[in-house]
Coordinates of C-alpha atoms in Angstrom, one line a residue:
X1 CA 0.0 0.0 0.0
X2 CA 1.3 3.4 -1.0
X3 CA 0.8 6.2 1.3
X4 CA 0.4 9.3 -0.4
X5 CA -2.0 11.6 -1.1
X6 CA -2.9 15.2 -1.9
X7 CA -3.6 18.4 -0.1
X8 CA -5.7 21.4 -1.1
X9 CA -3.7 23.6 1.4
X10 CA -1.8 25.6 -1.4
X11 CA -0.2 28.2 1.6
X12 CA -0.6 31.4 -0.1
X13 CA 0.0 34.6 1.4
X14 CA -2.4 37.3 0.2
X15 CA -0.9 40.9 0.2
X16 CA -2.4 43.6 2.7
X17 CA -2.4 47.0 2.1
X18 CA -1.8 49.6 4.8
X19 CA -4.7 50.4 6.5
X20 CA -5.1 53.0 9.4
X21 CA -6.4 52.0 12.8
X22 CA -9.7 53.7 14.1
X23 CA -11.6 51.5 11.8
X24 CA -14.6 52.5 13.7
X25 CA -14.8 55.9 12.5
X26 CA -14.9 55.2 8.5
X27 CA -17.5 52.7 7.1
X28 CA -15.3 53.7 4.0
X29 CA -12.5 51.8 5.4
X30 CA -14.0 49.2 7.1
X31 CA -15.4 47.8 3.9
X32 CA -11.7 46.7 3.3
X33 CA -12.1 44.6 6.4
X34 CA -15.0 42.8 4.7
X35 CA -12.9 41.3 2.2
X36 CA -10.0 40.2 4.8
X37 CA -12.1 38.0 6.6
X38 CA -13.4 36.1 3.1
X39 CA -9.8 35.5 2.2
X40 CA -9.4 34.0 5.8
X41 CA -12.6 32.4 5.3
X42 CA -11.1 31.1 2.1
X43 CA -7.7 29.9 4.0
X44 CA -9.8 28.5 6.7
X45 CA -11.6 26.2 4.9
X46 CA -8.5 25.4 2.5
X47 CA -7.1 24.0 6.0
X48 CA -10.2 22.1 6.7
X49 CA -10.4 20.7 3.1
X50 CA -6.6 19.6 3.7
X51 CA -7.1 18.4 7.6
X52 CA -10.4 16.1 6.2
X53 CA -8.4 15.0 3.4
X54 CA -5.6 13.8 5.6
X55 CA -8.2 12.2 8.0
X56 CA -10.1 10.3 5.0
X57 CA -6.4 8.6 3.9
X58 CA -5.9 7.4 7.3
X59 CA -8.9 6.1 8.0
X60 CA -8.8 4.3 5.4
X61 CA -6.0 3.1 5.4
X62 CA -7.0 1.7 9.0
X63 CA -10.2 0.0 7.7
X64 CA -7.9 -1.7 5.3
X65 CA -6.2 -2.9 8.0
X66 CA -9.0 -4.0 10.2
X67 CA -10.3 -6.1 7.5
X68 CA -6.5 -7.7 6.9
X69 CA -6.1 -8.0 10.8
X70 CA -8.9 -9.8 11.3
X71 CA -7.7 -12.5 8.6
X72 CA -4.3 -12.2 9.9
X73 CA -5.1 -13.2 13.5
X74 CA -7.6 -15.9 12.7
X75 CA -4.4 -18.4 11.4
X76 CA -1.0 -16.7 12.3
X77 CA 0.8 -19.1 11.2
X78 CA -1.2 -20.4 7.9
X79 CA -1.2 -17.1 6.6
X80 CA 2.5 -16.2 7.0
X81 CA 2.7 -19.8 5.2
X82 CA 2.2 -17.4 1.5
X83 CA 5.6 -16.0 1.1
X84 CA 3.5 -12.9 -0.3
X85 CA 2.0 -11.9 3.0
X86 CA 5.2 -12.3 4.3
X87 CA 6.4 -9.6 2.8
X88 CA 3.6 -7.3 3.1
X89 CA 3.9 -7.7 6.3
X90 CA 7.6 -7.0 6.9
X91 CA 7.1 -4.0 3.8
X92 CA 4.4 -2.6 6.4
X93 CA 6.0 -2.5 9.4
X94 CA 9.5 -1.5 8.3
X95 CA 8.2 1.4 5.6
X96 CA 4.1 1.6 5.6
X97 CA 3.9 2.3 9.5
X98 CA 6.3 4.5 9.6
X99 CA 5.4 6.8 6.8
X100 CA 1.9 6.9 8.5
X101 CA 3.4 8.2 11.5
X102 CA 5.4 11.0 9.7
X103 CA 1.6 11.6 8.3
X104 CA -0.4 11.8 11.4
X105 CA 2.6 13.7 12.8
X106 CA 2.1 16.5 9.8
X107 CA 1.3 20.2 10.5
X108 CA -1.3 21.2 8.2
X109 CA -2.3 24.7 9.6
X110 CA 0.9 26.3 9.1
X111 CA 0.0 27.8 6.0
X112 CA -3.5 29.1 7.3
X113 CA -1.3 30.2 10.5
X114 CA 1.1 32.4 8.6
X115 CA -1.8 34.0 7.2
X116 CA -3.8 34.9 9.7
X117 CA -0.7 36.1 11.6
X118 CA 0.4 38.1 8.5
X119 CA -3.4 39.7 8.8
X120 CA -3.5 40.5 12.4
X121 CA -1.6 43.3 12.5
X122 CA -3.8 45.2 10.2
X123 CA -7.2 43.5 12.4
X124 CA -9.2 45.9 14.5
X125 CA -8.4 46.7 18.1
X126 CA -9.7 46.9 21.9
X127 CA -10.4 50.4 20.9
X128 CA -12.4 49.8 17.5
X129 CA -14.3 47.3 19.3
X130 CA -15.1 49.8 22.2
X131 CA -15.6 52.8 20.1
X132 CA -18.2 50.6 17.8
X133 CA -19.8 49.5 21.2
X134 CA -20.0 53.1 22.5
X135 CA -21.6 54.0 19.0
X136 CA -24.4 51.2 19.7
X137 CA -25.0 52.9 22.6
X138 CA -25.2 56.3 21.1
X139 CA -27.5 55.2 18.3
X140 CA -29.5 53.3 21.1
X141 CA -29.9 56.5 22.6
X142 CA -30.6 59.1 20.0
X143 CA -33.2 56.9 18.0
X144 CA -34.5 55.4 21.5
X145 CA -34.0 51.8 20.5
X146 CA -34.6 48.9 23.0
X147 CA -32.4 46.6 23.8
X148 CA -34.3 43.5 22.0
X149 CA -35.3 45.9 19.2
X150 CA -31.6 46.5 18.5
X151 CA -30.3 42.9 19.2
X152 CA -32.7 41.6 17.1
X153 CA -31.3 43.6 14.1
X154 CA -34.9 45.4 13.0
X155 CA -33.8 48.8 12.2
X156 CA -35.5 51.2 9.5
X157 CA -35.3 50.0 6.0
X158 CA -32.6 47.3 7.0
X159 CA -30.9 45.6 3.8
X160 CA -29.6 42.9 5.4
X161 CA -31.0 40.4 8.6
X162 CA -28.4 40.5 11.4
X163 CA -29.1 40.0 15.1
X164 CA -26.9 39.9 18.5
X165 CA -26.7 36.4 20.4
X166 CA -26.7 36.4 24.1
X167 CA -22.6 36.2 24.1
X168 CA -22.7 39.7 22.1
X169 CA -25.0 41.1 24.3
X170 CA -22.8 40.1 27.3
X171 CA -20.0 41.6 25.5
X172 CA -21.5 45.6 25.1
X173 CA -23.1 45.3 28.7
X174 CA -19.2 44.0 29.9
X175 CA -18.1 47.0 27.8
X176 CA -20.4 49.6 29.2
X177 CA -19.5 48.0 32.4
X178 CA -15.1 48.6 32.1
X179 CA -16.1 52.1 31.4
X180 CA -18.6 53.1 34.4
X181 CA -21.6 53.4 32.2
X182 CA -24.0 51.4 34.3
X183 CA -26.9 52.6 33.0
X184 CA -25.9 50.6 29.0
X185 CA -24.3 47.8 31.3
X186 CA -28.0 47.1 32.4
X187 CA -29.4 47.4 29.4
X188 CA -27.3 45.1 28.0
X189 CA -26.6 41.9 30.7
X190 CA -30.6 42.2 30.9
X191 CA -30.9 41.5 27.0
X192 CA -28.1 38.6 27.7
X193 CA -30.3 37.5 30.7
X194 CA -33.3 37.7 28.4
X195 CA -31.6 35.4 25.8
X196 CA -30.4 32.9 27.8
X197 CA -34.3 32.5 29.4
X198 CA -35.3 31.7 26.2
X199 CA -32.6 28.4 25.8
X200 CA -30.4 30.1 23.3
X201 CA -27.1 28.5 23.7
X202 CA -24.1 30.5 24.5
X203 CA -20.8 30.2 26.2
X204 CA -21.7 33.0 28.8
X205 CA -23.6 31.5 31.9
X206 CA -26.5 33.1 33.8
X207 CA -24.7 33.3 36.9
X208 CA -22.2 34.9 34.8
X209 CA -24.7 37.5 33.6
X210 CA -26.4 38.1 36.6
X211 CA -23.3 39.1 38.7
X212 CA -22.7 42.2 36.4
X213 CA -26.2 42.6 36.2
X214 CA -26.8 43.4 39.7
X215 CA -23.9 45.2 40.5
X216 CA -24.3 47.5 37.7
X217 CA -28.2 47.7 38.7
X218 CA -26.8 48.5 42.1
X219 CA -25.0 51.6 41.0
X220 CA -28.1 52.6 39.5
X221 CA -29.6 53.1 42.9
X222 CA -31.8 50.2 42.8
X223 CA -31.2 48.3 45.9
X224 CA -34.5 46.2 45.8
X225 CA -34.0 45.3 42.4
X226 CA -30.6 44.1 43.1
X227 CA -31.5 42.1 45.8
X228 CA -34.1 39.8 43.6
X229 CA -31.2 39.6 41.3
X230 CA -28.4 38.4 43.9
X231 CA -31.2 36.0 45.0
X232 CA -30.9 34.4 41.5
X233 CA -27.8 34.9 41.1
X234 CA -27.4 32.4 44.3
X235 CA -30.2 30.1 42.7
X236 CA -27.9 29.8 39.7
X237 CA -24.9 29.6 41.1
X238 CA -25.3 28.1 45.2
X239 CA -21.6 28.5 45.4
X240 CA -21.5 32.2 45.0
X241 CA -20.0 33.3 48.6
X242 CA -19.5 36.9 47.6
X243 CA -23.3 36.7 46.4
X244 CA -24.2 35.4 49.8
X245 CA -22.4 38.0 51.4
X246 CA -23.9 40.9 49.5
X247 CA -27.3 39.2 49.9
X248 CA -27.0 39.8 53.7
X249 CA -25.7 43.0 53.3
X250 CA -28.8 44.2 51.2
X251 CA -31.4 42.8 53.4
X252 CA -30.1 44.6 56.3
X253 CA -30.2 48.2 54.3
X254 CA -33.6 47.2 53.7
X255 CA -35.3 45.9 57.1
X256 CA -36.0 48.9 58.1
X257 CA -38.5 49.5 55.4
X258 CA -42.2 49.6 56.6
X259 CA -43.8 47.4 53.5
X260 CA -42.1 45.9 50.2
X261 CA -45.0 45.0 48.4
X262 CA -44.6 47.7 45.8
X263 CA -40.7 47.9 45.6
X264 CA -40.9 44.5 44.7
X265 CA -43.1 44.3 42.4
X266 CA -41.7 47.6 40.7
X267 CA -38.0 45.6 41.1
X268 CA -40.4 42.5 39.1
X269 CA -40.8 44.3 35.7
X270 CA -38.6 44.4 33.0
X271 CA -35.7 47.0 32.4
X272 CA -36.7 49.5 29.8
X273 CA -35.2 52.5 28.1
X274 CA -36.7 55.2 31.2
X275 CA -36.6 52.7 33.8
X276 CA -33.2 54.4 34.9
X277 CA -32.4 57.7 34.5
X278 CA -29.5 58.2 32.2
X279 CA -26.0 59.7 32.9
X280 CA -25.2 63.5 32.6
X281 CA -24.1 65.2 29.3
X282 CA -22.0 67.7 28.5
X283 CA -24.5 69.0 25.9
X284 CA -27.0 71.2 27.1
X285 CA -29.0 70.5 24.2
X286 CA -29.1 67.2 24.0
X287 CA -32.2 66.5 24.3
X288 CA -33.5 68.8 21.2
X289 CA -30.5 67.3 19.1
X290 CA -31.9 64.1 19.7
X291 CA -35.4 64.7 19.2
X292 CA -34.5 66.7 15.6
X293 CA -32.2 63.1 14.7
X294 CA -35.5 61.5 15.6
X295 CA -37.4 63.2 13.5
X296 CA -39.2 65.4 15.8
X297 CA -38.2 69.0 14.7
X298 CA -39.7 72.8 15.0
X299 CA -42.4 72.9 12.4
X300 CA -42.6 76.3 10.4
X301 CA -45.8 78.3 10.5
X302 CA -47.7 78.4 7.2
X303 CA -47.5 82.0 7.0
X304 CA -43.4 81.3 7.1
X305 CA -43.3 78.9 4.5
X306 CA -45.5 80.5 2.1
X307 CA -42.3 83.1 2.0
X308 CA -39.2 79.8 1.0
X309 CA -39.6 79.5 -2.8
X310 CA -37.3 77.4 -5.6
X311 CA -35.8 79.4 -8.1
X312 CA -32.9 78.7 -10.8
X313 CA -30.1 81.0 -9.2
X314 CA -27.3 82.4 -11.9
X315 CA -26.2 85.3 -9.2
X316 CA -26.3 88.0 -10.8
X317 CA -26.0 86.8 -14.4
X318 CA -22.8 84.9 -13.8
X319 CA -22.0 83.5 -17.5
X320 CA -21.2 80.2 -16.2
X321 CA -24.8 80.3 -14.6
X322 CA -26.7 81.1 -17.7
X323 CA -25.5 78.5 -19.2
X324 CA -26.5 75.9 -16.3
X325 CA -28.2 78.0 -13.1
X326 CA -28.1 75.8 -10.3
X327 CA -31.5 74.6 -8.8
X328 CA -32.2 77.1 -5.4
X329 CA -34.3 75.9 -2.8
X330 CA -35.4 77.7 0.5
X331 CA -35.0 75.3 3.5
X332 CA -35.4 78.2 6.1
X333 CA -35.8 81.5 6.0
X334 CA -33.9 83.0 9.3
X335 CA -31.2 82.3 9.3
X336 CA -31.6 81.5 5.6
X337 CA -30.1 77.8 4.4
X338 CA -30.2 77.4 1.2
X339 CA -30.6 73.7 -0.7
X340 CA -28.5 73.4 -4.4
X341 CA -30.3 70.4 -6.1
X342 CA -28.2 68.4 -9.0
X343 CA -24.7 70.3 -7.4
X344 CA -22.5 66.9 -7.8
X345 CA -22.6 65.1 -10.6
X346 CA -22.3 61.5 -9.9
X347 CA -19.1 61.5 -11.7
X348 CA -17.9 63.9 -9.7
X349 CA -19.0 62.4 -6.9
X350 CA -17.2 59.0 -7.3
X351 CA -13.8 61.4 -8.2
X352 CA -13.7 63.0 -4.7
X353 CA -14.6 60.1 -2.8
X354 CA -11.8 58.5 -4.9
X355 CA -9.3 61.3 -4.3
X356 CA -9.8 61.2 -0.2
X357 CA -10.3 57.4 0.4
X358 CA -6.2 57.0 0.6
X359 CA -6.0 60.2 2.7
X360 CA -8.6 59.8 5.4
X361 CA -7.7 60.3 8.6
X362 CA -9.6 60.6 12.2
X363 CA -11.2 63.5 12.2
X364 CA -10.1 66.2 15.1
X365 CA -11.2 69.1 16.9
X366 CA -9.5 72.2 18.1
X367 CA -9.5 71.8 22.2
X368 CA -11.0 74.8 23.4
X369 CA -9.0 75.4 26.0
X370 CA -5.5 74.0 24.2
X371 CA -6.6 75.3 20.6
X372 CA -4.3 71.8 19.9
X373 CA -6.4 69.8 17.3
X374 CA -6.9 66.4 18.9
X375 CA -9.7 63.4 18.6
X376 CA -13.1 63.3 20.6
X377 CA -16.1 61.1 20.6
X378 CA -18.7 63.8 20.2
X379 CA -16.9 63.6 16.5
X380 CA -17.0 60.3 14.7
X381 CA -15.8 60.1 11.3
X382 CA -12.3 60.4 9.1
X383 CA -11.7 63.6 7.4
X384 CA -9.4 64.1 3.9
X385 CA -8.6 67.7 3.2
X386 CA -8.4 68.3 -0.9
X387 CA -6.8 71.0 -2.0
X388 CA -8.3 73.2 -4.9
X389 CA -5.7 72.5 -7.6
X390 CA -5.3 68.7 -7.0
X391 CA -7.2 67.2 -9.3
X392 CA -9.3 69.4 -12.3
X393 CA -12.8 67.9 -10.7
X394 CA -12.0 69.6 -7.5
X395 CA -11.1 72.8 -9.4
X396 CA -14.4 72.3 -11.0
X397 CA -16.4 72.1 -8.2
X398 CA -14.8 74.6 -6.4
X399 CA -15.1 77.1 -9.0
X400 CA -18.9 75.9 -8.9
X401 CA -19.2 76.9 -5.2
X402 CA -17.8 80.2 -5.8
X403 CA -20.1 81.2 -8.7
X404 CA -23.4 79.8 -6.7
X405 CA -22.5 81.5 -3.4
X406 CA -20.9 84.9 -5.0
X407 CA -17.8 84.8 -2.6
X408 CA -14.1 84.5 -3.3
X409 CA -12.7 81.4 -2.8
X410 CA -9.1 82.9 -2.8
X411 CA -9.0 82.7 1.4
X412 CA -11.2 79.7 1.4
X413 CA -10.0 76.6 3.2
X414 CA -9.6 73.4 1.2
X415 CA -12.3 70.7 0.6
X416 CA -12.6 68.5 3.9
X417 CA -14.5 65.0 2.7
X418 CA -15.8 63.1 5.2
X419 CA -16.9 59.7 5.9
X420 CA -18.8 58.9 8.9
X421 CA -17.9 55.6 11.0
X422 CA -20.4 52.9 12.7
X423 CA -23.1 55.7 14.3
X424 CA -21.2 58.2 13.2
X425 CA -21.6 61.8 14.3
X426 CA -20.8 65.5 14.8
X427 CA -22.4 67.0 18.1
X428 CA -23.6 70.3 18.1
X429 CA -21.0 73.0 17.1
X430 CA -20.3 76.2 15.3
X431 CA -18.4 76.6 12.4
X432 CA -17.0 80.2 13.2
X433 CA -14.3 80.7 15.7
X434 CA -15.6 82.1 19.4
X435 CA -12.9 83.2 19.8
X436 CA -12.5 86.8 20.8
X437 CA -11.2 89.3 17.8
X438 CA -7.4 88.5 19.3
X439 CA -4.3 88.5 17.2
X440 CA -4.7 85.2 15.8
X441 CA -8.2 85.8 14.5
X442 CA -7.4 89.0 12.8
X443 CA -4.3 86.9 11.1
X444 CA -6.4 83.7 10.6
X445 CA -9.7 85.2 10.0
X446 CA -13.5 84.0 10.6
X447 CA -15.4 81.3 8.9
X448 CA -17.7 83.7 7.0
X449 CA -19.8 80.5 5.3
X450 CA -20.4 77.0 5.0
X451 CA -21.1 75.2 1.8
X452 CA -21.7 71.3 2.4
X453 CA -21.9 68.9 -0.3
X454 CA -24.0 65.4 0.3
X455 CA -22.0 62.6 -1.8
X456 CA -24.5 60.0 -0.5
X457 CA -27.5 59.2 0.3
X458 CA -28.0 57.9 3.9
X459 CA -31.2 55.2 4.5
X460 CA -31.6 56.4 8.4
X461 CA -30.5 58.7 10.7
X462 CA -27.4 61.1 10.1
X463 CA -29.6 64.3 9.5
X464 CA -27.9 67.8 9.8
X465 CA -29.6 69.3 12.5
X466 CA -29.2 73.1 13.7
X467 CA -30.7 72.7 17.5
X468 CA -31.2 76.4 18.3
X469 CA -33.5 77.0 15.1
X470 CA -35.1 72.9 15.2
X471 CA -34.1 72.4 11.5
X472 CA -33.7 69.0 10.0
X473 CA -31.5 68.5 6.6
X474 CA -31.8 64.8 5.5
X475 CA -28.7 64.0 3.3
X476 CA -29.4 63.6 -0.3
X477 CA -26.7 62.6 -2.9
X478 CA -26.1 65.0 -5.7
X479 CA -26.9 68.3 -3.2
X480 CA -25.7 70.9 -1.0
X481 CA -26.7 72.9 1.5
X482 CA -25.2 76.3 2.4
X483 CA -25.4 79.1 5.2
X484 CA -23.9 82.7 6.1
X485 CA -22.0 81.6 9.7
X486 CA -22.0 85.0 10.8
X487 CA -23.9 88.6 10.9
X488 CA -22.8 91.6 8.6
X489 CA -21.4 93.1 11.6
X490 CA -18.4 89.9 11.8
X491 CA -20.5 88.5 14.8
X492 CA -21.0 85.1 15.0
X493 CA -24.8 83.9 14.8
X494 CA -25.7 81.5 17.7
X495 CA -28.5 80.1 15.1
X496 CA -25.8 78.7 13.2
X497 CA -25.5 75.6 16.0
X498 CA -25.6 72.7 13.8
X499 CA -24.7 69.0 14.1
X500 CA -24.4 65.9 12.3
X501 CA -26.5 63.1 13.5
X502 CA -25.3 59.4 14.2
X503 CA -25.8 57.2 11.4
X504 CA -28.4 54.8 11.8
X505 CA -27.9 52.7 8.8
X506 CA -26.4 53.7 5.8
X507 CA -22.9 55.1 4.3
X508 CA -22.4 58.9 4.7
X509 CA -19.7 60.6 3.0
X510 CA -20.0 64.4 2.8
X511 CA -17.7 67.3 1.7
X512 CA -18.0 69.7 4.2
X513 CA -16.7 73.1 5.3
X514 CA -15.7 74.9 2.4
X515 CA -15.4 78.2 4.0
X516 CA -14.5 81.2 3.0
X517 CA -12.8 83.0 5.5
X518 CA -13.3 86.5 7.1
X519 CA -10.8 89.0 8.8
X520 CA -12.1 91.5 11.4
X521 CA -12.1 94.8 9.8
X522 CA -13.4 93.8 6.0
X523 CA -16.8 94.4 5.2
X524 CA -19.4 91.6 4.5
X525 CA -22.0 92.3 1.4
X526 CA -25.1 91.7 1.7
X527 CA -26.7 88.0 1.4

């Protein structure tokens, strides 16, 4: 019998390109991580087709065996009476056996080992899993999303079906847990809990579960609560001594209560959204950014939108505008924003998002106290800055902005293109410096106006919201929205407040913040 066979292993390395950490931040970018995991999907099972290859030979080969064994053993000496099984036998002992040793012996996962290890150093990180944990949160919050809702993976015009087992839920109510957010931790080992009721297998345990769970419900404030939950946790897990010991603890805070009966059944019903009050922000309008993401915006008076109209705008006769005026409408009237219709192309789309994708980078914010730009999680997505002469599209469209708007671009900053990361966001903020009129401003000037291009449409959630005036500006590929930052007299207007909401579902990429910049002491023309 020869031993040999073939393996489908063929041990190819797969070339990665450099790809910047802070996945999180750029769905952009962490499309290229879709495609490494189906080439280790692909080397996986290349391994598996080589491992069940080498396992079929040798079993084989040992039901060969059996079978010979068994004829062998019935007449020992009548069959080593042929001189030909004689020699098989010797030939198998001396060179078969031997060779099927070196064979079992056999590494086969060195090729799928080198590639994975080759890969790993481009994989995500503790922080990219955090961050896209805290962005769960975030959207959880903004689009008030329960827990099951969420898990289950029925979101807004959803594409594709995708839920989270009990062992993910665990994992965000762990991660909310390591970071002192008690109120998410809850949320989440609850949903776990929920899971696990219901006999879906996982490699978490209840006891597991129910330990986070009630501390983090602890810290909440809810000491009744926590004490039906140590009570199971004990049921689950009768070994628990610490359990015992806070059991103990927490019927002696509450024996000196007069009745129970409603604390306990108030500790009996489930966890929701508003069951616990959640922790501080440093927004103080939070509240009405949220509600605008939702949806749930200022409405204008009929008398007040009578006034917005649509017009074809050539400002002023501008010869490039005569030729093609740009589609004006009125999206509110003070401060006035302004929607261009049909601004991109979708040539001219693809060219910018082509132009940025090898230069985007986390996008930063100037510390107001510092003035040192640095990274923040109010501000979720990477940036690429474009200068004007790069490329002739971004000429083009520059010179576009400039004709529509009637300003100079010749102090303008460059194109910033953005691409918004796993809930990705922009918390409310102004455009223009508030700084006072110091030195550096009069050297560095003012943002005078922003002119922001949509290059995609979104299907939920990141909205442009201004929270002082209750606007709403739902993305839409191909347009652009624009707005004077601050008053004739150089004064910043407080109505500018604007924000990008977190992405519900979708890909947003934007180009953003083309402003043309003002210096204390000019005079601003009317608009």
């Amino acid at each position: 019998m020869r031993l040999a066979m073939f393996f489908c292993l063929s041990g190819a390395l797969f070339c990665i390109p450099h790809i910047q950490a802070e996945f999180y931040t750029s769905i952009g970018q962490m499309t290229e991580l879709i495609f490494t995991e189906r080439e280790l999907v692909h080397s996986l099972k290349e391994y598996i087709c080589s491992a069940e290859s080498k396992l079929a030979f040798i079993k084989s080969w040992a039901d060969k065996l059996d079978v010979l064994t068994q004829v062998s053993t019935a007449d020992p000496e009548g069959y080593l009476a042929h001189p030909v099984n004689a020699y098989k036998l010797m030939k198998r002992l001396n060179s078969e056996w031997p060779q099927l040793e070196t064979l079992v012996q056999q590494d086969l996962s060195s090729g799928f080992i080198a590639n994975i290890s080759l890969r790993r150093q481009f994989f995500p990180d503790d922080e990219d899993e955090r961050g896209a944990a805290r962005a769960l949160f975030r959207l959880q919050d903004t689009y008030r999303l329960d827990s099951e809702l969420l898990s289950s993976g029925q979101l807004p015009g959803v594409q594709y079906s995708s839920h989270l087992s009990a062992d993910d839920c665990y994992s965000l109510g762990k991660t909310a847990y390591e970071e002192e957010d008690h109120y998410h931790s809850v949320l989440w080992m609850q949903e776990a809990l929920r899971r696990l009721h219901t006999g879906e297998e996982a490699f978490v345990s209840q006891a597991e579960v129910l330990d986070y769970l009630s501390y983090s419900v602890y810290q909440m404030g809810d000491v009744h609560r926590t004490r039906e939950l140590t009570r199971r946790l004990i049921s689950a897990d009768p070994t628990h001594e610490r359990a015992r010991g806070n059991l103990q603890h927490l019927e002696l805070i509450l024996s000196n209560e007069a009745t129970q009966s409603s604390t306990m059944a108030t500790a009996a019903k489930p966890i929701t959204l508003e069951t616990y009050q959640r922790p501080p922000s440093h927004l103080s309008d939070r509240e009405m950014y949220e509600a605008l993401c939702r949806g749930e915006g200022a409405t204008m008076t009929p008398q007040r939108r009578s006034k917005l109209f649509c017009r074809y705008q050539d400002r002023g006769r501008n010869p490039r505008l005569l030729v093609a005026p740009m589609k004006e409408e009125d999206e509110w009237d003070s401060p006035h924003i302004v929607r261009y219709h049909d601004a991109l192309s979708q040539a001219e789309i693809e060219r910018i998002k082509d132009l940025a994708k090898p230069k985007l980078a986390r996008a930063t914010i100037r510390d107001p106290v510092s003035g040192v730009l640095t990274v923040a999680n109010y501000r979720v997505s990477k940036s690429a800055w474009l200068e004007h002469k790069v490329d002739p599209v971004i000429a083009r469209v520059t010179r576009r902005i400039a004709d529509v708007t009637g300003l100079s671009l010749e102090t303008a900053e460059s194109l910033q293109v953005a691409n918004y990361g796993i809930g990705g966001q922009y918390e409310p903020h102004y455009d223009f410096s508030r700084r006072p009129f110091d030195s550096d401003l009069k050297i560095e000037g003012n943002r005078l106006a922003t002119y922001l291009n949509y290059l995609s449409d979104v299907e939920a959630g990141g909205a442009t919201v201004f929270t002082d005036i209750g606007v709403a500006l739902r993305p839409r590929q191909g347009t652009a929205v624009f707005w004077h930052n601050l008053h004739r007299s150089g004064r910043g207007d407080l109505r500018t407040r604007h924000a990008a909401c977190p992405v519900l579902l979708g890909n947003k990429w934007g180009s953003k913040n083309v402003d043309c910049l003002w210096v204390p002491g000019d005079r601003i023309g009317p608009y």
